[in-house]
Amino acid sequence: MEIADVTKFLAETTPFDQLDGAALGQLSAHINVYYYQAQDSVKINTDRLLIVRTGIFTLYSDQQQLLTKLQSGDFYGYQQLLTGLTDSDTLICEEDGLVYWLAAEAFHQCRYQYKNIDIFFQRLFSRRLHQYREQQQASRFTLKISDIVQQRKIAIRPEQTAQEAAKLMSDSRVSSLLVEENSKLVGILTDRDLRSRVLAHALPASTQVSQVMTRQPQSIDRHAYLYEAVQQMSQHNIHHLPVTDQGVCCGMLTATDIIRSQQDHPVYLIGEIHRQLSTDGLERCSQQIAALAITLSKQQVPAYEAGHIITTITDALTQRLIYLAQQKLGEPPCVFSWLAFGSQARMDQSLNADQDNALLLEKEPVGIVGEYFSALAEFVCLGLAQCGIALCPGNIMATNPELRLSLKGWSGRFARWIATPTPEALLKASIFFDLRVIEGSKGLFNALQEDILQRTTEAPLFLYHLAQAALQRTAPLGFFKNFILEQDGKHKKGLDLKKRGISLITDLVRVYALYAGIHEVNTRGRLQQLAAQGIIDSKDSQNLNDAFDLLAQLRWEKHQHDLQLSHDVTNLLNPAEISGLARHQLKDSFAVINEAQSRVKQRFCREL
């Protein structure tokens, strides 16, 4: 074995890439190398760490459930080394490969000496536990008490007075108090108790809390599900429920908390948006979006559904701003359609999406018509920005005079892009050809869309150049199935899930949709219709759909992670931070994109 070769590999493998040369050399000296052929069974019930150097190894549970696929840089055996417990797993070599075995003593010495190494394997072990769980249907009822109740205990002693209790409630802005004696819960006192047991009976303010409190109250553990609390409160006809953590009281759950948790549901938030009478009110509503996103994640809502929900909220904000603008400006001088492009049009908006919108007008935008819709566009776009939906850096917004056109104006603009597919026209096509009406006349919008699709289905030159543009970028997968990482403006390396994944599929599917004259603009919807019409093979359509869903899911989870850490929400994913199974699926998705690009090239990019 060449120690230098092992050292070089470890220096490029997380987490050992954090060690200096001397430490890597010492570690390499404790490694043995083994070669396995396809279908070989790897003996894994040994007290050592397995590191995959090359090849693919498939791990199965004792129930023969696929747990993960191990590839270069993946590990096995750390679970036994960390806990002393053995698994009944089976590891099969799928593609010929080399494995490094690191002796247990060297592994433990490295963990104890380097805290970051220990933390890495502890976290890897925690993630691996989730791989044993059977895949469940997405549940909307998995909120726990701890998800909505903060550990905030406001307590009073039983010998204190009703007046002191009322003052503590008022100062703390709560409707109930925990009553504790020697740190033990003995009762609760609510504002209703003060009204019905003190004021209604004309008792003095000096009445002790012990005389009017509710004794031996019901309680619930903070790790219980919310629906269990609802059932308990309904059964006992109570509105306040003390919350415990390992038997110690840590807070109070109220009926108001439960109602508020339901108001995080998009239906309630959208309803609240449509009741607002000012931009400031809409801004307050929009501040709930981040909390809603976290709730959706905890409830395991799939990424494509979450994107649909976030888009629907953006639609609601837009519609309400248009209503408020009309209240301020008066009735519009002509029929109009407020258009959305890009991700909002496709109903797959992410948390960091910016604005892409325009106005389609019944009349030419001159005189009073031009002035009115200029003011409306400014009100709506600035309002959306106030609500956290950033202004478009490329100025693709209705505030841009070039994007406030009549039906004739828009029709002429699309006709020129289709007839003369210059690089600039193709760049705009990637945005403007995915469009949807958000508010206003659907008839006006339908007329424009019909005109566009009639032109694209009869424009092979345009489709040729559009397909060529969709092939300019490729998935970040190297010749040997390794990821090709790129760097962002902050010098962080990773995979851009949008630019080098999701957008590639969106671009490819758009070419087929415009060729087939399909009205649907949602990528998943387009794929379904393309398969139904026989434009794309059903298996290829399903593969693209699966790849699209996986990339969207990884991006959604990355955004949730950024939100919870109060980081900027980005699309850049470090593949070392996801499980081995997810990395394998990600590589499969990139391979699907490469194959789809080859088919588009064969179909649309032959010599005309």
mmCIF file of N, CA, C and O in Angstrom, residues 503-587:
data_model
loop_
_atom_site.group_PDB
_atom_site.id
_atom_site.type_symbol
_atom_site.label_atom_id
_atom_site.label_comp_id
_atom_site.label_asym_id
_atom_site.label_seq_id
_atom_site.Cartn_x
_atom_site.Cartn_y
_atom_site.Cartn_z
ATOM 1 N N SER A 503 -33.226 24.530 -12.961
ATOM 2 C CA SER A 503 -33.412 25.367 -14.156
ATOM 3 C C SER A 503 -33.118 24.606 -15.441
ATOM 4 O O SER A 503 -33.727 24.875 -16.481
ATOM 5 N N LEU A 504 -32.190 23.656 -15.382
ATOM 6 C CA LEU A 504 -31.873 22.874 -16.586
ATOM 7 C C LEU A 504 -33.092 22.053 -17.010
ATOM 8 O O LEU A 504 -33.423 21.978 -18.194
ATOM 9 N N ILE A 505 -33.761 21.431 -16.026
ATOM 10 C CA ILE A 505 -34.962 20.659 -16.351
ATOM 11 C C ILE A 505 -36.071 21.573 -16.843
ATOM 12 O O ILE A 505 -36.752 21.272 -17.836
ATOM 13 N N THR A 506 -36.247 22.701 -16.172
ATOM 14 C CA THR A 506 -37.269 23.678 -16.579
ATOM 15 C C THR A 506 -37.058 24.117 -18.028
ATOM 16 O O THR A 506 -38.014 24.190 -18.811
ATOM 17 N N ASP A 507 -35.803 24.386 -18.377
ATOM 18 C CA ASP A 507 -35.493 24.852 -19.737
ATOM 19 C C ASP A 507 -35.782 23.770 -20.777
ATOM 20 O O ASP A 507 -36.338 24.058 -21.850
ATOM 21 N N LEU A 508 -35.406 22.529 -20.474
ATOM 22 C CA LEU A 508 -35.627 21.437 -21.426
ATOM 23 C C LEU A 508 -37.116 21.187 -21.643
ATOM 24 O O LEU A 508 -37.579 21.030 -22.779
ATOM 25 N N VAL A 509 -37.859 21.172 -20.545
ATOM 26 C CA VAL A 509 -39.295 20.891 -20.636
ATOM 27 C C VAL A 509 -40.019 22.020 -21.364
ATOM 28 O O VAL A 509 -40.978 21.783 -22.107
ATOM 29 N N ARG A 510 -39.547 23.253 -21.189
ATOM 30 C CA ARG A 510 -40.166 24.400 -21.885
ATOM 31 C C ARG A 510 -40.055 24.240 -23.405
ATOM 32 O O ARG A 510 -40.997 24.560 -24.141
ATOM 33 N N VAL A 511 -38.930 23.748 -23.885
ATOM 34 C CA VAL A 511 -38.748 23.553 -25.332
ATOM 35 C C VAL A 511 -39.826 22.618 -25.870
ATOM 36 O O VAL A 511 -40.491 22.917 -26.874
ATOM 37 N N TYR A 512 -40.009 21.488 -25.197
ATOM 38 C CA TYR A 512 -41.035 20.529 -25.629
ATOM 39 C C TYR A 512 -42.437 21.143 -25.554
ATOM 40 O O TYR A 512 -43.271 20.938 -26.441
ATOM 41 N N ALA A 513 -42.708 21.896 -24.475
ATOM 42 C CA ALA A 513 -44.054 22.461 -24.275
ATOM 43 C C ALA A 513 -44.396 23.480 -25.355
ATOM 44 O O ALA A 513 -45.519 23.508 -25.877
ATOM 45 N N LEU A 514 -43.440 24.333 -25.705
ATOM 46 C CA LEU A 514 -43.691 25.331 -26.757
ATOM 47 C C LEU A 514 -43.824 24.659 -28.121
ATOM 48 O O LEU A 514 -44.607 25.093 -28.968
ATOM 49 N N TYR A 515 -43.076 23.587 -28.323
ATOM 50 C CA TYR A 515 -43.184 22.817 -29.570
ATOM 51 C C TYR A 515 -44.580 22.194 -29.698
ATOM 52 O O TYR A 515 -45.179 22.169 -30.776
ATOM 53 N N ALA A 516 -45.110 21.699 -28.545
ATOM 54 C CA ALA A 516 -46.396 20.992 -28.569
ATOM 55 C C ALA A 516 -47.591 21.921 -28.381
ATOM 56 O O ALA A 516 -48.736 21.465 -28.469
ATOM 57 N N GLY A 517 -47.348 23.199 -28.106
ATOM 58 C CA GLY A 517 -48.439 24.150 -27.916
ATOM 59 C C GLY A 517 -49.222 23.913 -26.635
ATOM 60 O O GLY A 517 -50.437 24.129 -26.581
ATOM 61 N N ILE A 518 -48.522 23.493 -25.587
ATOM 62 C CA ILE A 518 -49.165 23.192 -24.306
ATOM 63 C C ILE A 518 -49.337 24.474 -23.492
ATOM 64 O O ILE A 518 -48.391 25.244 -23.315
ATOM 65 N N HIS A 519 -50.547 24.692 -22.977
ATOM 66 C CA HIS A 519 -50.834 25.905 -22.218
ATOM 67 C C HIS A 519 -50.267 25.867 -20.806
ATOM 68 O O HIS A 519 -49.966 26.914 -20.226
ATOM 69 N N GLU A 520 -50.139 24.677 -20.223
ATOM 70 C CA GLU A 520 -49.630 24.527 -18.862
ATOM 71 C C GLU A 520 -48.218 25.101 -18.758
ATOM 72 O O GLU A 520 -47.408 24.917 -19.675
ATOM 73 N N VAL A 521 -47.921 25.802 -17.646
ATOM 74 C CA VAL A 521 -46.582 26.355 -17.467
ATOM 75 C C VAL A 521 -45.839 25.726 -16.294
ATOM 76 O O VAL A 521 -44.621 25.867 -16.183
ATOM 77 N N ASN A 522 -46.557 25.025 -15.404
ATOM 78 C CA ASN A 522 -45.901 24.323 -14.312
ATOM 79 C C ASN A 522 -45.096 23.153 -14.874
ATOM 80 O O ASN A 522 -45.581 22.404 -15.715
ATOM 81 N N THR A 523 -43.850 23.004 -14.437
ATOM 82 C CA THR A 523 -42.960 21.998 -15.020
ATOM 83 C C THR A 523 -43.496 20.584 -14.840
ATOM 84 O O THR A 523 -43.489 19.775 -15.778
ATOM 85 N N ARG A 524 -43.977 20.253 -13.660
ATOM 86 C CA ARG A 524 -44.522 18.911 -13.433
ATOM 87 C C ARG A 524 -45.769 18.697 -14.288
ATOM 88 O O ARG A 524 -45.972 17.618 -14.857
ATOM 89 N N GLY A 525 -46.618 19.735 -14.384
ATOM 90 C CA GLY A 525 -47.817 19.642 -15.214
ATOM 91 C C GLY A 525 -47.474 19.486 -16.681
ATOM 92 O O GLY A 525 -48.126 18.722 -17.413
ATOM 93 N N ARG A 526 -46.447 20.207 -17.135
ATOM 94 C CA ARG A 526 -46.009 20.072 -18.527
ATOM 95 C C ARG A 526 -45.540 18.649 -18.821
ATOM 96 O O ARG A 526 -45.857 18.073 -19.867
ATOM 97 N N LEU A 527 -44.762 18.080 -17.907
ATOM 98 C CA LEU A 527 -44.256 16.724 -18.116
ATOM 99 C C LEU A 527 -45.401 15.727 -18.226
ATOM 100 O O LEU A 527 -45.364 14.810 -19.059
ATOM 101 N N GLN A 528 -46.412 15.886 -17.384
ATOM 102 C CA GLN A 528 -47.561 14.987 -17.437
ATOM 103 C C GLN A 528 -48.277 15.083 -18.784
ATOM 104 O O GLN A 528 -48.626 14.062 -19.389
ATOM 105 N N GLN A 529 -48.481 16.309 -19.264
ATOM 106 C CA GLN A 529 -49.169 16.480 -20.540
ATOM 107 C C GLN A 529 -48.318 16.006 -21.711
ATOM 108 O O GLN A 529 -48.839 15.432 -22.676
ATOM 109 N N LEU A 530 -47.026 16.234 -21.648
ATOM 110 C CA LEU A 530 -46.136 15.792 -22.722
ATOM 111 C C LEU A 530 -46.138 14.262 -22.828
ATOM 112 O O LEU A 530 -46.125 13.709 -23.925
ATOM 113 N N ALA A 531 -46.163 13.587 -21.666
ATOM 114 C CA ALA A 531 -46.222 12.122 -21.670
ATOM 115 C C ALA A 531 -47.574 11.644 -22.191
ATOM 116 O O ALA A 531 -47.653 10.684 -22.969
ATOM 117 N N ALA A 532 -48.655 12.325 -21.767
ATOM 118 C CA ALA A 532 -50.009 11.930 -22.190
ATOM 119 C C ALA A 532 -50.183 12.069 -23.692
ATOM 120 O O ALA A 532 -50.894 11.278 -24.328
ATOM 121 N N GLN A 533 -49.534 13.078 -24.282
ATOM 122 C CA GLN A 533 -49.647 13.303 -25.724
ATOM 123 C C GLN A 533 -48.612 12.510 -26.522
ATOM 124 O O GLN A 533 -48.601 12.585 -27.754
ATOM 125 N N GLY A 534 -47.739 11.794 -25.839
ATOM 126 C CA GLY A 534 -46.735 11.003 -26.541
ATOM 127 C C GLY A 534 -45.573 11.823 -27.072
ATOM 128 O O GLY A 534 -44.783 11.321 -27.883
ATOM 129 N N ILE A 535 -45.442 13.059 -26.632
ATOM 130 C CA ILE A 535 -44.325 13.906 -27.087
ATOM 131 C C ILE A 535 -43.022 13.442 -26.445
ATOM 132 O O ILE A 535 -41.959 13.456 -27.055
ATOM 133 N N ILE A 536 -43.122 13.007 -25.186
ATOM 134 C CA ILE A 536 -41.986 12.453 -24.455
ATOM 135 C C ILE A 536 -42.368 11.058 -23.994
ATOM 136 O O ILE A 536 -43.504 10.821 -23.573
ATOM 137 N N ASP A 537 -41.420 10.134 -24.048
ATOM 138 C CA ASP A 537 -41.647 8.783 -23.546
ATOM 139 C C ASP A 537 -42.045 8.857 -22.073
ATOM 140 O O ASP A 537 -41.479 9.633 -21.295
ATOM 141 N N SER A 538 -43.024 8.051 -21.677
ATOM 142 C CA SER A 538 -43.547 8.122 -20.306
ATOM 143 C C SER A 538 -42.461 7.825 -19.270
ATOM 144 O O SER A 538 -42.438 8.434 -18.190
ATOM 145 N N LYS A 539 -41.551 6.914 -19.574
ATOM 146 C CA LYS A 539 -40.475 6.600 -18.631
ATOM 147 C C LYS A 539 -39.522 7.785 -18.500
ATOM 148 O O LYS A 539 -39.093 8.135 -17.392
ATOM 149 N N ASP A 540 -39.199 8.413 -19.637
ATOM 150 C CA ASP A 540 -38.318 9.588 -19.602
ATOM 151 C C ASP A 540 -38.983 10.732 -18.842
ATOM 152 O O ASP A 540 -38.324 11.456 -18.086
ATOM 153 N N SER A 541 -40.296 10.881 -19.053
ATOM 154 C CA SER A 541 -41.040 11.921 -18.344
ATOM 155 C C SER A 541 -41.000 11.680 -16.839
ATOM 156 O O SER A 541 -40.773 12.608 -16.054
ATOM 157 N N GLN A 542 -41.192 10.428 -16.428
ATOM 158 C CA GLN A 542 -41.178 10.096 -15.003
ATOM 159 C C GLN A 542 -39.796 10.311 -14.402
ATOM 160 O O GLN A 542 -39.656 10.817 -13.283
ATOM 161 N N ASN A 543 -38.745 9.953 -15.144
ATOM 162 C CA ASN A 543 -37.379 10.160 -14.658
ATOM 163 C C ASN A 543 -37.084 11.639 -14.450
ATOM 164 O O ASN A 543 -36.485 12.039 -13.443
ATOM 165 N N LEU A 544 -37.498 12.463 -15.418
ATOM 166 C CA LEU A 544 -37.295 13.906 -15.275
ATOM 167 C C LEU A 544 -38.105 14.457 -14.107
ATOM 168 O O LEU A 544 -37.632 15.329 -13.368
ATOM 169 N N ASN A 545 -39.315 13.955 -13.955
ATOM 170 C CA ASN A 545 -40.167 14.406 -12.852
ATOM 171 C C ASN A 545 -39.535 14.049 -11.506
ATOM 172 O O ASN A 545 -39.502 14.858 -10.583
ATOM 173 N N ASP A 546 -39.008 12.821 -11.410
ATOM 174 C CA ASP A 546 -38.366 12.383 -10.165
ATOM 175 C C ASP A 546 -37.119 13.218 -9.879
ATOM 176 O O ASP A 546 -36.869 13.596 -8.725
ATOM 177 N N ALA A 547 -36.330 13.486 -10.926
ATOM 178 C CA ALA A 547 -35.123 14.304 -10.748
ATOM 179 C C ALA A 547 -35.492 15.709 -10.307
ATOM 180 O O ALA A 547 -34.860 16.287 -9.410
ATOM 181 N N PHE A 548 -36.528 16.259 -10.924
ATOM 182 C CA PHE A 548 -36.987 17.613 -10.580
ATOM 183 C C PHE A 548 -37.442 17.656 -9.116
ATOM 184 O O PHE A 548 -37.091 18.579 -8.374
ATOM 185 N N ASP A 549 -38.207 16.645 -8.696
ATOM 186 C CA ASP A 549 -38.710 16.605 -7.322
ATOM 187 C C ASP A 549 -37.568 16.474 -6.317
ATOM 188 O O ASP A 549 -37.582 17.108 -5.255
ATOM 189 N N LEU A 550 -36.584 15.633 -6.636
ATOM 190 C CA LEU A 550 -35.464 15.449 -5.710
ATOM 191 C C LEU A 550 -34.676 16.743 -5.553
ATOM 192 O O LEU A 550 -34.349 17.162 -4.429
ATOM 193 N N LEU A 551 -34.366 17.404 -6.678
ATOM 194 C CA LEU A 551 -33.607 18.652 -6.615
ATOM 195 C C LEU A 551 -34.391 19.726 -5.845
ATOM 196 O O LEU A 551 -33.821 20.468 -5.042
ATOM 197 N N ALA A 552 -35.698 19.789 -6.105
ATOM 198 C CA ALA A 552 -36.536 20.760 -5.398
ATOM 199 C C ALA A 552 -36.570 20.457 -3.901
ATOM 200 O O ALA A 552 -36.536 21.361 -3.067
ATOM 201 N N GLN A 553 -36.617 19.160 -3.571
ATOM 202 C CA GLN A 553 -36.661 18.766 -2.161
ATOM 203 C C GLN A 553 -35.356 19.124 -1.456
ATOM 204 O O GLN A 553 -35.365 19.637 -0.326
ATOM 205 N N LEU A 554 -34.230 18.850 -2.092
ATOM 206 C CA LEU A 554 -32.936 19.185 -1.494
ATOM 207 C C LEU A 554 -32.794 20.695 -1.318
ATOM 208 O O LEU A 554 -32.264 21.165 -0.301
ATOM 209 N N ARG A 555 -33.274 21.459 -2.306
ATOM 210 C CA ARG A 555 -33.210 22.912 -2.183
ATOM 211 C C ARG A 555 -34.113 23.387 -1.041
ATOM 212 O O ARG A 555 -33.728 24.255 -0.254
ATOM 213 N N TRP A 556 -35.310 22.820 -0.951
ATOM 214 C CA TRP A 556 -36.260 23.186 0.114
ATOM 215 C C TRP A 556 -35.646 22.909 1.493
ATOM 216 O O TRP A 556 -35.706 23.747 2.396
ATOM 217 N N GLU A 557 -35.025 21.728 1.644
ATOM 218 C CA GLU A 557 -34.403 21.382 2.919
ATOM 219 C C GLU A 557 -33.211 22.283 3.219
ATOM 220 O O GLU A 557 -32.987 22.667 4.375
ATOM 221 N N LYS A 558 -32.466 22.646 2.169
ATOM 222 C CA LYS A 558 -31.339 23.579 2.353
ATOM 223 C C LYS A 558 -31.853 24.937 2.813
ATOM 224 O O LYS A 558 -31.284 25.572 3.723
ATOM 225 N N HIS A 559 -32.939 25.417 2.215
ATOM 226 C CA HIS A 559 -33.515 26.697 2.619
ATOM 227 C C HIS A 559 -33.998 26.649 4.067
ATOM 228 O O HIS A 559 -33.829 27.617 4.823
ATOM 229 N N GLN A 560 -34.609 25.527 4.464
ATOM 230 C CA GLN A 560 -35.062 25.387 5.856
ATOM 231 C C GLN A 560 -33.876 25.443 6.812
ATOM 232 O O GLN A 560 -33.937 26.078 7.872
ATOM 233 N N HIS A 561 -32.796 24.760 6.431
ATOM 234 C CA HIS A 561 -31.584 24.760 7.252
ATOM 235 C C HIS A 561 -31.039 26.183 7.393
ATOM 236 O O HIS A 561 -30.671 26.609 8.499
ATOM 237 N N ASP A 562 -31.013 26.921 6.292
ATOM 238 C CA ASP A 562 -30.525 28.311 6.331
ATOM 239 C C ASP A 562 -31.410 29.171 7.231
ATOM 240 O O ASP A 562 -30.916 29.993 8.016
ATOM 241 N N LEU A 563 -32.727 28.994 7.116
ATOM 242 C CA LEU A 563 -33.661 29.773 7.928
ATOM 243 C C LEU A 563 -33.454 29.528 9.412
ATOM 244 O O LEU A 563 -33.388 30.467 10.213
ATOM 245 N N GLN A 564 -33.334 28.268 9.778
ATOM 246 C CA GLN A 564 -33.217 27.926 11.194
ATOM 247 C C GLN A 564 -31.908 28.407 11.798
ATOM 248 O O GLN A 564 -31.839 28.661 13.000
ATOM 249 N N LEU A 565 -30.876 28.551 10.963
ATOM 250 C CA LEU A 565 -29.593 29.061 11.449
ATOM 251 C C LEU A 565 -29.463 30.569 11.260
ATOM 252 O O LEU A 565 -28.418 31.142 11.548
ATOM 253 N N SER A 566 -30.556 31.203 10.766
ATOM 254 C CA SER A 566 -30.561 32.655 10.490
ATOM 255 C C SER A 566 -29.493 33.043 9.475
ATOM 256 O O SER A 566 -28.910 34.114 9.554
ATOM 257 N N HIS A 567 -29.226 32.144 8.511
ATOM 258 C CA HIS A 567 -28.290 32.428 7.422
ATOM 259 C C HIS A 567 -29.056 32.965 6.210
ATOM 260 O O HIS A 567 -30.283 32.832 6.131
ATOM 261 N N ASP A 568 -28.323 33.568 5.272
ATOM 262 C CA ASP A 568 -28.938 33.938 4.002
ATOM 263 C C ASP A 568 -29.407 32.670 3.295
ATOM 264 O O ASP A 568 -28.687 31.656 3.268
ATOM 265 N N VAL A 569 -30.615 32.719 2.730
ATOM 266 C CA VAL A 569 -31.154 31.550 2.023
ATOM 267 C C VAL A 569 -30.499 31.464 0.655
ATOM 268 O O VAL A 569 -30.625 32.373 -0.170
ATOM 269 N N THR A 570 -29.771 30.376 0.398
ATOM 270 C CA THR A 570 -29.073 30.207 -0.878
ATOM 271 C C THR A 570 -29.392 28.842 -1.481
ATOM 272 O O THR A 570 -29.916 27.952 -0.813
ATOM 273 N N ASN A 571 -29.025 28.689 -2.757
ATOM 274 C CA ASN A 571 -29.250 27.431 -3.475
ATOM 275 C C ASN A 571 -27.997 26.565 -3.520
ATOM 276 O O ASN A 571 -27.992 25.519 -4.161
ATOM 277 N N LEU A 572 -26.913 27.004 -2.856
ATOM 278 C CA LEU A 572 -25.632 26.303 -2.931
ATOM 279 C C LEU A 572 -25.564 25.218 -1.860
ATOM 280 O O LEU A 572 -25.612 25.507 -0.660
ATOM 281 N N LEU A 573 -25.466 23.976 -2.305
ATOM 282 C CA LEU A 573 -25.454 22.826 -1.392
ATOM 283 C C LEU A 573 -24.091 22.153 -1.398
ATOM 284 O O LEU A 573 -23.549 21.829 -2.459
ATOM 285 N N ASN A 574 -23.555 21.920 -0.211
ATOM 286 C CA ASN A 574 -22.327 21.135 -0.077
ATOM 287 C C ASN A 574 -22.723 19.665 -0.002
ATOM 288 O O ASN A 574 -23.373 19.247 0.968
ATOM 289 N N PRO A 575 -22.363 18.850 -0.989
ATOM 290 C CA PRO A 575 -22.817 17.445 -0.995
ATOM 291 C C PRO A 575 -22.304 16.649 0.194
ATOM 292 O O PRO A 575 -22.876 15.611 0.530
ATOM 293 N N ALA A 576 -21.246 17.132 0.856
ATOM 294 C CA ALA A 576 -20.730 16.424 2.026
ATOM 295 C C ALA A 576 -21.687 16.519 3.205
ATOM 296 O O ALA A 576 -21.574 15.763 4.172
ATOM 297 N N GLU A 577 -22.660 17.440 3.130
ATOM 298 C CA GLU A 577 -23.572 17.666 4.250
ATOM 299 C C GLU A 577 -24.862 16.848 4.139
ATOM 300 O O GLU A 577 -25.750 16.991 4.984
ATOM 301 N N ILE A 578 -24.978 16.011 3.107
ATOM 302 C CA ILE A 578 -26.176 15.178 2.972
ATOM 303 C C ILE A 578 -25.775 13.711 3.070
ATOM 304 O O ILE A 578 -24.590 13.373 3.023
ATOM 305 N N SER A 579 -26.756 12.845 3.225
ATOM 306 C CA SER A 579 -26.478 11.422 3.418
ATOM 307 C C SER A 579 -25.925 10.784 2.149
ATOM 308 O O SER A 579 -26.062 11.325 1.042
ATOM 309 N N GLY A 580 -25.335 9.613 2.322
ATOM 310 C CA GLY A 580 -24.814 8.891 1.167
ATOM 311 C C GLY A 580 -25.896 8.540 0.177
ATOM 312 O O GLY A 580 -25.688 8.611 -1.039
ATOM 313 N N LEU A 581 -27.077 8.163 0.684
ATOM 314 C CA LEU A 581 -28.197 7.834 -0.201
ATOM 315 C C LEU A 581 -28.616 9.058 -1.005
ATOM 316 O O LEU A 581 -28.858 8.968 -2.218
ATOM 317 N N ALA A 582 -28.691 10.218 -0.342
ATOM 318 C CA ALA A 582 -29.079 11.447 -1.045
ATOM 319 C C ALA A 582 -28.040 11.821 -2.098
ATOM 320 O O ALA A 582 -28.389 12.283 -3.187
ATOM 321 N N ARG A 583 -26.760 11.620 -1.787
ATOM 322 C CA ARG A 583 -25.708 11.914 -2.779
ATOM 323 C C ARG A 583 -25.856 11.004 -3.990
ATOM 324 O O ARG A 583 -25.701 11.451 -5.139
ATOM 325 N N HIS A 584 -26.150 9.742 -3.744
ATOM 326 C CA HIS A 584 -26.337 8.801 -4.862
ATOM 327 C C HIS A 584 -27.536 9.220 -5.713
ATOM 328 O O HIS A 584 -27.462 9.220 -6.951
ATOM 329 N N GLN A 585 -28.634 9.587 -5.065
ATOM 330 C CA GLN A 585 -29.827 10.024 -5.797
ATOM 331 C C GLN A 585 -29.546 11.308 -6.578
ATOM 332 O O GLN A 585 -30.048 11.498 -7.694
ATOM 333 N N LEU A 586 -28.756 12.193 -5.977
ATOM 334 C CA LEU A 586 -28.412 13.447 -6.644
ATOM 335 C C LEU A 586 -27.606 13.178 -7.914
ATOM 336 O O LEU A 586 -27.848 13.786 -8.967
ATOM 337 N N LYS A 587 -26.668 12.253 -7.831
ATOM 338 C CA LYS A 587 -25.883 11.899 -9.017
ATOM 339 C C LYS A 587 -26.776 11.281 -10.090
ATOM 340 O O LYS A 587 -26.620 11.560 -11.282
#
